């Protein structure tokens, strides 16, 4: 249970660095540090149910082809989701 709070705080820090503008310079903290605009197209709503297609195995006729999960946050190393 405590792991989910850590993911939520990491996601809030990521979003605040990528989204909020500095009121005087009109730039985000990421843009001030790196020098380029950040891509936020991969952001999704936290807590919604997502379905992950399972491509690794062969299914029978009545087996489920996807797994269910909830979006908890984003990966810190690449543009991936933690579900």
Short mmCIF file of N, CA and C in Angstrom, two decimals:
data_model
loop_
_atom_site.label_atom_id
_atom_site.label_comp_id
_atom_site.label_asym_id
_atom_site.label_seq_id
_atom_site.Cartn_x
_atom_site.Cartn_y
_atom_site.Cartn_z
N UNK A 1 0.82 -1.20 0.00
CA UNK A 1 0.00 0.00 0.00
C UNK A 1 0.86 1.26 0.00
N UNK A 2 1.98 1.23 0.72
CA UNK A 2 2.84 2.40 0.77
C UNK A 2 3.51 2.65 -0.58
N UNK A 3 3.70 1.60 -1.38
CA UNK A 3 4.31 1.74 -2.70
C UNK A 3 3.46 2.61 -3.61
N UNK A 4 2.16 2.53 -3.49
CA UNK A 4 1.28 3.33 -4.34
C UNK A 4 1.41 4.82 -4.03
N UNK A 5 1.61 5.18 -2.77
CA UNK A 5 1.79 6.58 -2.41
C UNK A 5 3.10 7.12 -2.97
N UNK A 6 4.13 6.29 -2.97
CA UNK A 6 5.41 6.70 -3.53
C UNK A 6 5.26 6.97 -5.03
N UNK A 7 4.55 6.11 -5.73
CA UNK A 7 4.30 6.31 -7.16
C UNK A 7 3.51 7.59 -7.40
N UNK A 8 2.53 7.87 -6.57
CA UNK A 8 1.72 9.08 -6.72
C UNK A 8 2.55 10.34 -6.52
N UNK A 9 3.43 10.33 -5.53
CA UNK A 9 4.28 11.50 -5.27
C UNK A 9 5.28 11.68 -6.41
N UNK A 10 5.84 10.60 -6.92
CA UNK A 10 6.75 10.70 -8.08
C UNK A 10 6.04 11.26 -9.30
N UNK A 11 4.81 10.85 -9.51
CA UNK A 11 4.03 11.34 -10.65
C UNK A 11 3.70 12.82 -10.48
N UNK A 12 3.39 13.24 -9.26
CA UNK A 12 3.10 14.65 -9.01
C UNK A 12 4.34 15.51 -9.25
N UNK A 13 5.50 15.03 -8.85
CA UNK A 13 6.75 15.77 -9.10
C UNK A 13 7.05 15.85 -10.58
N UNK A 14 6.85 14.76 -11.30
CA UNK A 14 7.07 14.75 -12.74
C UNK A 14 6.14 15.73 -13.43
N UNK A 15 4.87 15.71 -13.05
CA UNK A 15 3.90 16.61 -13.68
C UNK A 15 4.19 18.08 -13.35
N UNK A 16 4.59 18.37 -12.13
CA UNK A 16 4.86 19.76 -11.77
C UNK A 16 6.11 20.28 -12.48
N UNK A 17 7.08 19.41 -12.76
CA UNK A 17 8.26 19.85 -13.51
C UNK A 17 7.99 20.01 -14.99
N UNK A 18 7.01 19.30 -15.52
CA UNK A 18 6.73 19.35 -16.95
C UNK A 18 5.60 20.32 -17.31
N UNK A 19 4.70 20.65 -16.38
CA UNK A 19 3.50 21.39 -16.74
C UNK A 19 3.46 22.82 -16.25
N UNK A 20 3.88 23.10 -15.05
CA UNK A 20 3.71 24.43 -14.47
C UNK A 20 4.70 25.42 -15.03
N UNK A 21 4.22 26.60 -15.33
CA UNK A 21 5.06 27.65 -15.90
C UNK A 21 5.61 28.55 -14.80
N UNK A 22 6.81 29.05 -15.01
CA UNK A 22 7.37 30.07 -14.14
C UNK A 22 6.68 31.38 -14.49
N UNK A 23 6.16 32.09 -13.52
CA UNK A 23 5.32 33.25 -13.80
C UNK A 23 6.09 34.40 -14.43
N UNK A 24 7.37 34.49 -14.18
CA UNK A 24 8.14 35.60 -14.73
C UNK A 24 8.76 35.26 -16.09
N UNK A 25 9.28 34.04 -16.22
CA UNK A 25 9.97 33.66 -17.46
C UNK A 25 9.06 32.96 -18.46
N UNK A 26 7.86 32.56 -18.03
CA UNK A 26 6.89 31.86 -18.88
C UNK A 26 7.46 30.55 -19.45
N UNK A 27 8.23 29.82 -18.63
CA UNK A 27 8.79 28.54 -19.03
C UNK A 27 8.60 27.54 -17.89
N UNK A 28 8.58 26.26 -18.25
CA UNK A 28 8.49 25.21 -17.25
C UNK A 28 9.87 24.97 -16.64
N UNK A 29 9.94 24.37 -15.44
CA UNK A 29 11.25 24.04 -14.86
C UNK A 29 12.08 23.12 -15.75
N UNK A 30 11.44 22.19 -16.44
CA UNK A 30 12.16 21.30 -17.36
C UNK A 30 12.79 22.09 -18.51
N UNK A 31 12.04 23.05 -19.01
CA UNK A 31 12.54 23.87 -20.12
C UNK A 31 13.68 24.78 -19.66
N UNK A 32 13.63 25.25 -18.43
CA UNK A 32 14.72 26.07 -17.91
C UNK A 32 15.98 25.25 -17.70
N UNK A 33 15.83 24.00 -17.28
CA UNK A 33 16.98 23.15 -16.98
C UNK A 33 17.59 22.55 -18.24
N UNK A 34 16.78 22.00 -19.11
CA UNK A 34 17.26 21.29 -20.30
C UNK A 34 17.40 22.22 -21.51
N UNK A 35 16.49 23.15 -21.67
CA UNK A 35 16.55 24.09 -22.78
C UNK A 35 15.58 23.81 -23.90
N UNK A 36 14.85 22.68 -23.83
CA UNK A 36 13.86 22.36 -24.87
C UNK A 36 12.50 22.15 -24.21
N UNK A 37 11.45 22.32 -25.00
CA UNK A 37 10.10 22.10 -24.47
C UNK A 37 9.89 20.61 -24.23
N UNK A 38 9.17 20.29 -23.17
CA UNK A 38 8.92 18.89 -22.84
C UNK A 38 7.71 18.37 -23.61
N UNK A 39 7.74 17.08 -23.92
CA UNK A 39 6.64 16.42 -24.61
C UNK A 39 5.72 15.82 -23.55
N UNK A 40 4.49 16.27 -23.50
CA UNK A 40 3.55 15.77 -22.49
C UNK A 40 2.40 15.00 -23.13
N UNK A 41 2.58 14.56 -24.35
CA UNK A 41 1.52 13.84 -25.06
C UNK A 41 1.25 12.47 -24.47
N UNK A 42 2.19 11.91 -23.73
CA UNK A 42 2.02 10.58 -23.16
C UNK A 42 1.33 10.60 -21.80
N UNK A 43 1.00 11.75 -21.26
CA UNK A 43 0.32 11.82 -19.97
C UNK A 43 -1.09 11.25 -20.08
N UNK A 44 -1.49 10.46 -19.12
CA UNK A 44 -2.82 9.88 -19.03
C UNK A 44 -3.39 10.13 -17.64
N UNK A 45 -4.67 9.90 -17.48
CA UNK A 45 -5.35 10.12 -16.21
C UNK A 45 -5.00 8.98 -15.24
N UNK A 46 -4.61 9.35 -14.03
CA UNK A 46 -4.25 8.35 -13.03
C UNK A 46 -5.49 7.68 -12.44
N UNK A 47 -5.39 6.39 -12.16
CA UNK A 47 -6.45 5.68 -11.47
C UNK A 47 -7.49 5.03 -12.36
N UNK A 48 -7.50 5.32 -13.64
CA UNK A 48 -8.46 4.68 -14.53
C UNK A 48 -8.04 3.26 -14.85
N UNK A 49 -9.01 2.46 -15.23
CA UNK A 49 -8.75 1.08 -15.58
C UNK A 49 -8.21 1.00 -17.00
N UNK A 50 -7.11 0.26 -17.15
CA UNK A 50 -6.50 0.06 -18.45
C UNK A 50 -6.41 -1.43 -18.75
N UNK A 51 -6.41 -1.77 -20.01
CA UNK A 51 -6.33 -3.15 -20.45
C UNK A 51 -5.02 -3.34 -21.22
N UNK A 52 -4.28 -4.37 -20.86
CA UNK A 52 -3.00 -4.66 -21.49
C UNK A 52 -3.16 -5.92 -22.32
N UNK A 53 -2.92 -5.81 -23.62
CA UNK A 53 -3.04 -6.96 -24.51
C UNK A 53 -1.88 -7.91 -24.26
N UNK A 54 -2.20 -9.18 -24.03
CA UNK A 54 -1.21 -10.21 -23.77
C UNK A 54 -0.85 -10.90 -25.08
N UNK A 55 0.32 -10.56 -25.65
CA UNK A 55 0.73 -11.10 -26.94
C UNK A 55 1.68 -12.29 -26.80
N UNK A 56 2.14 -12.59 -25.60
CA UNK A 56 3.22 -13.56 -25.44
C UNK A 56 2.77 -15.01 -25.53
N UNK A 57 1.53 -15.32 -25.23
CA UNK A 57 1.11 -16.71 -25.21
C UNK A 57 -0.01 -16.95 -26.21
N UNK A 58 -0.26 -18.19 -26.49
CA UNK A 58 -1.39 -18.57 -27.35
C UNK A 58 -2.59 -18.84 -26.45
N UNK A 59 -3.74 -18.39 -26.87
CA UNK A 59 -4.94 -18.53 -26.06
C UNK A 59 -5.82 -19.62 -26.62
N UNK A 60 -6.62 -20.15 -25.71
CA UNK A 60 -7.68 -21.04 -26.15
C UNK A 60 -8.88 -20.23 -26.57
N UNK A 61 -9.94 -20.88 -26.91
CA UNK A 61 -11.11 -20.18 -27.41
C UNK A 61 -11.76 -19.29 -26.36
N UNK A 62 -11.77 -19.74 -25.10
CA UNK A 62 -12.46 -18.99 -24.06
C UNK A 62 -11.51 -18.33 -23.05
N UNK A 63 -10.24 -18.27 -23.33
CA UNK A 63 -9.29 -17.62 -22.43
C UNK A 63 -9.27 -16.12 -22.71
N UNK A 64 -8.98 -15.35 -21.66
CA UNK A 64 -8.94 -13.90 -21.84
C UNK A 64 -7.64 -13.49 -22.52
N UNK A 65 -7.74 -12.47 -23.36
CA UNK A 65 -6.61 -12.03 -24.16
C UNK A 65 -5.93 -10.79 -23.61
N UNK A 66 -6.44 -10.26 -22.50
CA UNK A 66 -5.84 -9.07 -21.93
C UNK A 66 -5.87 -9.14 -20.41
N UNK A 67 -5.04 -8.32 -19.81
CA UNK A 67 -4.99 -8.19 -18.35
C UNK A 67 -5.51 -6.81 -17.98
N UNK A 68 -6.16 -6.72 -16.83
CA UNK A 68 -6.67 -5.44 -16.35
C UNK A 68 -5.70 -4.85 -15.34
N UNK A 69 -5.66 -3.52 -15.27
CA UNK A 69 -4.83 -2.84 -14.29
C UNK A 69 -5.23 -1.39 -14.17
N UNK A 70 -4.65 -0.73 -13.18
CA UNK A 70 -4.89 0.69 -12.94
C UNK A 70 -3.59 1.44 -13.15
N UNK A 71 -3.67 2.62 -13.76
CA UNK A 71 -2.48 3.43 -13.98
C UNK A 71 -2.04 4.04 -12.66
N UNK A 72 -0.81 3.72 -12.24
CA UNK A 72 -0.28 4.22 -10.98
C UNK A 72 0.68 5.38 -11.17
N UNK A 73 1.38 5.40 -12.28
CA UNK A 73 2.35 6.45 -12.50
C UNK A 73 3.13 6.22 -13.77
N UNK A 74 4.27 6.90 -13.88
CA UNK A 74 5.09 6.84 -15.08
C UNK A 74 6.48 6.36 -14.71
N UNK A 75 7.17 5.77 -15.64
CA UNK A 75 8.53 5.32 -15.43
C UNK A 75 9.46 6.53 -15.38
N UNK A 76 10.49 6.45 -14.56
CA UNK A 76 11.42 7.58 -14.44
C UNK A 76 12.53 7.52 -15.48
N UNK A 77 12.69 6.39 -16.16
CA UNK A 77 13.79 6.25 -17.12
C UNK A 77 13.34 6.38 -18.58
N UNK A 78 12.08 6.06 -18.88
CA UNK A 78 11.60 6.14 -20.26
C UNK A 78 10.12 6.50 -20.25
N UNK A 79 9.54 6.66 -21.43
CA UNK A 79 8.13 7.01 -21.53
C UNK A 79 7.28 5.74 -21.46
N UNK A 80 7.10 5.25 -20.25
CA UNK A 80 6.34 4.04 -20.03
C UNK A 80 5.41 4.26 -18.84
N UNK A 81 4.41 3.40 -18.72
CA UNK A 81 3.43 3.52 -17.65
C UNK A 81 3.65 2.43 -16.61
N UNK A 82 3.36 2.73 -15.35
CA UNK A 82 3.35 1.73 -14.29
C UNK A 82 1.90 1.38 -14.01
N UNK A 83 1.53 0.16 -14.40
CA UNK A 83 0.14 -0.30 -14.25
C UNK A 83 0.11 -1.47 -13.29
#
